[in-house]
Amino acid sequence: MAKNKQKVNKKNDSVYNKKGKVQETPIGVSKVIKCVIAVFIVFGLFYLLTLYLTDRNLRSSVKVSEARIQYEIILAGESFQQNGNDYMILYFDEENIGDYSTALSEYNDKKSKTSLYKCYTNEALNKKFVSKDVNKNPEKAEDLRVEENTLIRFKDHKVVEYITGKDAIISYLKSL
């Protein structure tokens, strides 16, 4: 039996058989280990870089404060459902809050027993309650129709006072 003689090209480590076809040399185990180690090093660097960047972002981000539920701003549909026997609701456009800010802060400083809620008439859920045809004696939320700049006082979940107009509301709040 004749042995297959093979020529080796030293420049590119290709092996030629008798027919002149190129035979690939088997990859050495050391080359595979080096490739695997290189891949782990690259992934490790990406992991460390990610940890560094996220830790830096967490330190520089805004501090999270405790959630606080506010009960001062309500929807118009909840007008007859507020806690307490005596409360008032001020219906106005949120953009006009500056007009009422002084009167509201003075009223809150008095610490009156009558709770005062705000209802923004420009919110989508409240728009169906705003109308030029007002109902000054509604018995339930579905009957409620207010103009902008309206203050309603409720006792035992019934309307007892209905005040319209910015100046009238401000003077009423100051008189309490």
PDB file of C-alpha atoms in Angstrom:
ATOM      1  CA  MET A   1       0.000   0.000   0.000  1.00  0.00           C
ATOM      2  CA  ALA A   2       1.134   3.406  -0.887  1.00  0.00           C
ATOM      3  CA  LYS A   3       1.099   6.194   1.554  1.00  0.00           C
ATOM      4  CA  ASN A   4      -0.634   9.430   0.633  1.00  0.00           C
ATOM      5  CA  LYS A   5       2.002  12.018   0.329  1.00  0.00           C
ATOM      6  CA  GLN A   6       0.911  15.509   1.135  1.00  0.00           C
ATOM      7  CA  LYS A   7       2.610  18.815   0.521  1.00  0.00           C
ATOM      8  CA  VAL A   8       2.366  21.526   3.106  1.00  0.00           C
ATOM      9  CA  ASN A   9       2.441  25.162   2.095  1.00  0.00           C
ATOM     10  CA  LYS A  10       4.244  26.854   4.936  1.00  0.00           C
ATOM     11  CA  LYS A  11       2.820  30.308   4.249  1.00  0.00           C
ATOM     12  CA  ASN A  12      -0.839  29.551   4.931  1.00  0.00           C
ATOM     13  CA  ASP A  13      -0.708  26.098   6.522  1.00  0.00           C
ATOM     14  CA  SER A  14      -2.841  24.545   3.769  1.00  0.00           C
ATOM     15  CA  VAL A  15      -2.333  20.888   2.990  1.00  0.00           C
ATOM     16  CA  TYR A  16      -2.438  19.636  -0.610  1.00  0.00           C
ATOM     17  CA  ASN A  17      -3.148  16.006  -1.427  1.00  0.00           C
ATOM     18  CA  LYS A  18      -1.922  14.183  -4.556  1.00  0.00           C
ATOM     19  CA  LYS A  19      -4.760  15.526  -6.662  1.00  0.00           C
ATOM     20  CA  GLY A  20      -3.855  19.122  -5.734  1.00  0.00           C
ATOM     21  CA  LYS A  21      -6.983  19.786  -3.715  1.00  0.00           C
ATOM     22  CA  VAL A  22      -6.702  21.795  -0.560  1.00  0.00           C
ATOM     23  CA  GLN A  23      -7.398  19.997   2.683  1.00  0.00           C
ATOM     24  CA  GLU A  24      -8.094  22.117   5.741  1.00  0.00           C
ATOM     25  CA  THR A  25      -5.931  21.496   8.718  1.00  0.00           C
ATOM     26  CA  PRO A  26      -7.800  20.737  11.906  1.00  0.00           C
ATOM     27  CA  ILE A  27      -8.089  23.737  14.222  1.00  0.00           C
ATOM     28  CA  GLY A  28      -6.013  23.265  17.269  1.00  0.00           C
ATOM     29  CA  VAL A  29      -7.602  23.048  20.694  1.00  0.00           C
ATOM     30  CA  SER A  30      -5.554  26.023  21.848  1.00  0.00           C
ATOM     31  CA  LYS A  31      -7.068  28.245  19.127  1.00  0.00           C
ATOM     32  CA  VAL A  32     -10.608  27.279  20.199  1.00  0.00           C
ATOM     33  CA  ILE A  33      -9.816  28.003  23.843  1.00  0.00           C
ATOM     34  CA  LYS A  34      -8.321  31.375  22.911  1.00  0.00           C
ATOM     35  CA  CYS A  35     -11.460  32.285  20.916  1.00  0.00           C
ATOM     36  CA  VAL A  36     -13.771  31.270  23.756  1.00  0.00           C
ATOM     37  CA  ILE A  37     -11.706  33.269  26.257  1.00  0.00           C
ATOM     38  CA  ALA A  38     -11.777  36.303  23.934  1.00  0.00           C
ATOM     39  CA  VAL A  39     -15.587  36.080  23.631  1.00  0.00           C
ATOM     40  CA  PHE A  40     -15.963  35.853  27.434  1.00  0.00           C
ATOM     41  CA  ILE A  41     -13.676  38.849  27.909  1.00  0.00           C
ATOM     42  CA  VAL A  42     -15.713  40.944  25.431  1.00  0.00           C
ATOM     43  CA  PHE A  43     -19.028  39.993  27.082  1.00  0.00           C
ATOM     44  CA  GLY A  44     -17.535  40.597  30.510  1.00  0.00           C
ATOM     45  CA  LEU A  45     -16.424  44.089  29.482  1.00  0.00           C
ATOM     46  CA  PHE A  46     -19.905  44.872  28.135  1.00  0.00           C
ATOM     47  CA  TYR A  47     -21.432  43.600  31.393  1.00  0.00           C
ATOM     48  CA  LEU A  48     -19.123  45.721  33.550  1.00  0.00           C
ATOM     49  CA  LEU A  49     -19.725  48.769  31.364  1.00  0.00           C
ATOM     50  CA  THR A  50     -23.492  48.263  31.680  1.00  0.00           C
ATOM     51  CA  LEU A  51     -23.250  47.975  35.458  1.00  0.00           C
ATOM     52  CA  TYR A  52     -21.162  51.140  35.627  1.00  0.00           C
ATOM     53  CA  LEU A  53     -23.536  53.152  33.443  1.00  0.00           C
ATOM     54  CA  THR A  54     -26.721  52.012  35.200  1.00  0.00           C
ATOM     55  CA  ASP A  55     -25.232  52.618  38.640  1.00  0.00           C
ATOM     56  CA  ARG A  56     -24.168  56.108  37.576  1.00  0.00           C
ATOM     57  CA  ASN A  57     -27.657  56.809  36.187  1.00  0.00           C
ATOM     58  CA  LEU A  58     -29.302  55.598  39.397  1.00  0.00           C
ATOM     59  CA  ARG A  59     -27.181  57.918  41.492  1.00  0.00           C
ATOM     60  CA  SER A  60     -27.836  60.931  39.286  1.00  0.00           C
ATOM     61  CA  SER A  61     -31.575  60.342  38.794  1.00  0.00           C
ATOM     62  CA  VAL A  62     -34.299  62.239  40.599  1.00  0.00           C
ATOM     63  CA  LYS A  63     -35.068  60.940  44.044  1.00  0.00           C
ATOM     64  CA  VAL A  64     -38.351  59.104  44.237  1.00  0.00           C
ATOM     65  CA  SER A  65     -40.722  60.560  46.763  1.00  0.00           C
ATOM     66  CA  GLU A  66     -43.500  58.763  48.497  1.00  0.00           C
ATOM     67  CA  ALA A  67     -46.793  58.736  46.616  1.00  0.00           C
ATOM     68  CA  ARG A  68     -49.395  61.049  48.056  1.00  0.00           C
ATOM     69  CA  ILE A  69     -53.068  60.835  47.304  1.00  0.00           C
ATOM     70  CA  GLN A  70     -54.761  64.184  47.063  1.00  0.00           C
ATOM     71  CA  TYR A  71     -58.391  64.587  47.943  1.00  0.00           C
ATOM     72  CA  GLU A  72     -58.806  68.281  47.158  1.00  0.00           C
ATOM     73  CA  ILE A  73     -59.408  67.992  43.403  1.00  0.00           C
ATOM     74  CA  ILE A  74     -62.438  65.952  42.414  1.00  0.00           C
ATOM     75  CA  LEU A  75     -64.508  65.127  39.367  1.00  0.00           C
ATOM     76  CA  ALA A  76     -67.869  66.832  38.949  1.00  0.00           C
ATOM     77  CA  GLY A  77     -69.618  63.447  38.934  1.00  0.00           C
ATOM     78  CA  GLU A  78     -68.425  62.890  42.524  1.00  0.00           C
ATOM     79  CA  SER A  79     -69.980  66.114  43.837  1.00  0.00           C
ATOM     80  CA  PHE A  80     -72.691  64.384  45.861  1.00  0.00           C
ATOM     81  CA  GLN A  81     -70.390  61.619  47.162  1.00  0.00           C
ATOM     82  CA  GLN A  82     -67.894  63.528  49.307  1.00  0.00           C
ATOM     83  CA  ASN A  83     -67.260  62.693  52.947  1.00  0.00           C
ATOM     84  CA  GLY A  84     -68.721  64.922  55.598  1.00  0.00           C
ATOM     85  CA  ASN A  85     -72.017  66.641  56.087  1.00  0.00           C
ATOM     86  CA  ASP A  86     -70.882  70.143  55.135  1.00  0.00           C
ATOM     87  CA  TYR A  87     -68.548  70.801  52.195  1.00  0.00           C
ATOM     88  CA  MET A  88     -68.096  73.161  49.260  1.00  0.00           C
ATOM     89  CA  ILE A  89     -66.947  72.588  45.697  1.00  0.00           C
ATOM     90  CA  LEU A  90     -65.433  75.285  43.523  1.00  0.00           C
ATOM     91  CA  TYR A  91     -65.948  74.653  39.793  1.00  0.00           C
ATOM     92  CA  PHE A  92     -63.524  76.629  37.613  1.00  0.00           C
ATOM     93  CA  ASP A  93     -61.078  76.387  34.733  1.00  0.00           C
ATOM     94  CA  GLU A  94     -57.653  75.231  35.917  1.00  0.00           C
ATOM     95  CA  GLU A  95     -55.977  78.016  33.954  1.00  0.00           C
ATOM     96  CA  ASN A  96     -57.741  80.561  36.200  1.00  0.00           C
ATOM     97  CA  ILE A  97     -56.398  79.176  39.473  1.00  0.00           C
ATOM     98  CA  GLY A  98     -54.287  82.304  39.917  1.00  0.00           C
ATOM     99  CA  ASP A  99     -57.489  84.344  40.267  1.00  0.00           C
ATOM    100  CA  TYR A 100     -58.515  82.286  43.293  1.00  0.00           C
ATOM    101  CA  SER A 101     -55.120  81.524  44.853  1.00  0.00           C
ATOM    102  CA  THR A 102     -55.197  84.291  47.478  1.00  0.00           C
ATOM    103  CA  ALA A 103     -58.782  83.601  48.545  1.00  0.00           C
ATOM    104  CA  LEU A 104     -58.160  79.835  48.676  1.00  0.00           C
ATOM    105  CA  SER A 105     -54.992  80.166  50.749  1.00  0.00           C
ATOM    106  CA  GLU A 106     -56.723  82.558  53.192  1.00  0.00           C
ATOM    107  CA  TYR A 107     -59.637  80.142  53.489  1.00  0.00           C
ATOM    108  CA  ASN A 108     -57.300  77.192  54.121  1.00  0.00           C
ATOM    109  CA  ASP A 109     -55.399  79.216  56.756  1.00  0.00           C
ATOM    110  CA  LYS A 110     -58.631  79.688  58.733  1.00  0.00           C
ATOM    111  CA  LYS A 111     -58.885  75.907  59.118  1.00  0.00           C
ATOM    112  CA  SER A 112     -62.629  75.989  58.660  1.00  0.00           C
ATOM    113  CA  LYS A 113     -64.666  72.903  59.409  1.00  0.00           C
ATOM    114  CA  THR A 114     -66.189  73.107  55.958  1.00  0.00           C
ATOM    115  CA  SER A 115     -64.056  71.205  53.452  1.00  0.00           C
ATOM    116  CA  LEU A 116     -63.383  72.920  50.153  1.00  0.00           C
ATOM    117  CA  TYR A 117     -62.869  70.821  47.024  1.00  0.00           C
ATOM    118  CA  LYS A 118     -61.838  71.997  43.570  1.00  0.00           C
ATOM    119  CA  CYS A 119     -63.267  70.748  40.293  1.00  0.00           C
ATOM    120  CA  TYR A 120     -61.556  71.757  37.052  1.00  0.00           C
ATOM    121  CA  THR A 121     -64.201  72.366  34.405  1.00  0.00           C
ATOM    122  CA  ASN A 122     -61.718  72.143  31.532  1.00  0.00           C
ATOM    123  CA  GLU A 123     -61.035  68.430  32.135  1.00  0.00           C
ATOM    124  CA  ALA A 124     -62.680  66.089  29.649  1.00  0.00           C
ATOM    125  CA  LEU A 125     -64.659  64.149  32.261  1.00  0.00           C
ATOM    126  CA  ASN A 126     -66.127  67.366  33.703  1.00  0.00           C
ATOM    127  CA  LYS A 127     -67.128  69.093  30.459  1.00  0.00           C
ATOM    128  CA  LYS A 128     -70.528  67.436  30.301  1.00  0.00           C
ATOM    129  CA  PHE A 129     -71.459  69.199  33.566  1.00  0.00           C
ATOM    130  CA  VAL A 130     -70.607  72.692  32.243  1.00  0.00           C
ATOM    131  CA  SER A 131     -73.466  74.499  30.577  1.00  0.00           C
ATOM    132  CA  LYS A 132     -75.022  77.932  30.196  1.00  0.00           C
ATOM    133  CA  ASP A 133     -78.346  76.371  31.234  1.00  0.00           C
ATOM    134  CA  VAL A 134     -77.503  75.876  34.904  1.00  0.00           C
ATOM    135  CA  ASN A 135     -79.443  73.819  37.402  1.00  0.00           C
ATOM    136  CA  LYS A 136     -79.220  75.521  40.784  1.00  0.00           C
ATOM    137  CA  ASN A 137     -81.010  72.728  42.652  1.00  0.00           C
ATOM    138  CA  PRO A 138     -79.649  69.407  41.412  1.00  0.00           C
ATOM    139  CA  GLU A 139     -80.525  66.360  43.472  1.00  0.00           C
ATOM    140  CA  LYS A 140     -77.940  64.017  41.987  1.00  0.00           C
ATOM    141  CA  ALA A 141     -74.766  64.257  39.925  1.00  0.00           C
ATOM    142  CA  GLU A 142     -76.549  63.538  36.645  1.00  0.00           C
ATOM    143  CA  ASP A 143     -78.656  66.696  37.157  1.00  0.00           C
ATOM    144  CA  LEU A 144     -75.654  68.916  37.900  1.00  0.00           C
ATOM    145  CA  ARG A 145     -75.090  71.761  35.411  1.00  0.00           C
ATOM    146  CA  VAL A 146     -72.746  74.601  36.343  1.00  0.00           C
ATOM    147  CA  GLU A 147     -71.166  77.584  34.693  1.00  0.00           C
ATOM    148  CA  GLU A 148     -67.476  78.127  34.975  1.00  0.00           C
ATOM    149  CA  ASN A 149     -66.679  79.971  38.209  1.00  0.00           C
ATOM    150  CA  THR A 150     -69.320  78.409  40.418  1.00  0.00           C
ATOM    151  CA  LEU A 151     -69.187  77.593  44.118  1.00  0.00           C
ATOM    152  CA  ILE A 152     -71.724  75.141  45.535  1.00  0.00           C
ATOM    153  CA  ARG A 153     -72.151  74.417  49.220  1.00  0.00           C
ATOM    154  CA  PHE A 154     -73.502  71.001  50.169  1.00  0.00           C
ATOM    155  CA  LYS A 155     -75.066  69.975  53.481  1.00  0.00           C
ATOM    156  CA  ASP A 156     -76.095  66.371  53.948  1.00  0.00           C
ATOM    157  CA  HIS A 157     -75.276  65.839  50.261  1.00  0.00           C
ATOM    158  CA  LYS A 158     -77.849  68.436  49.139  1.00  0.00           C
ATOM    159  CA  VAL A 159     -77.214  71.825  47.539  1.00  0.00           C
ATOM    160  CA  VAL A 160     -77.796  74.654  50.043  1.00  0.00           C
ATOM    161  CA  GLU A 161     -75.918  77.534  48.362  1.00  0.00           C
ATOM    162  CA  TYR A 162     -75.111  78.224  44.726  1.00  0.00           C
ATOM    163  CA  ILE A 163     -72.796  81.139  43.944  1.00  0.00           C
ATOM    164  CA  THR A 164     -71.617  82.151  40.465  1.00  0.00           C
ATOM    165  CA  GLY A 165     -69.098  84.712  39.310  1.00  0.00           C
ATOM    166  CA  LYS A 166     -65.456  85.055  40.260  1.00  0.00           C
ATOM    167  CA  ASP A 167     -65.843  88.202  42.398  1.00  0.00           C
ATOM    168  CA  ALA A 168     -68.863  86.832  44.275  1.00  0.00           C
ATOM    169  CA  ILE A 169     -67.016  83.595  45.050  1.00  0.00           C
ATOM    170  CA  ILE A 170     -63.892  85.402  46.277  1.00  0.00           C
ATOM    171  CA  SER A 171     -65.883  87.687  48.580  1.00  0.00           C
ATOM    172  CA  TYR A 172     -67.899  84.710  49.893  1.00  0.00           C
ATOM    173  CA  LEU A 173     -64.717  82.741  50.707  1.00  0.00           C
ATOM    174  CA  LYS A 174     -63.238  85.778  52.481  1.00  0.00           C
ATOM    175  CA  SER A 175     -66.403  86.228  54.546  1.00  0.00           C
ATOM    176  CA  LEU A 176     -66.246  82.689  55.974  1.00  0.00           C
TER     177      LEU A 176
END
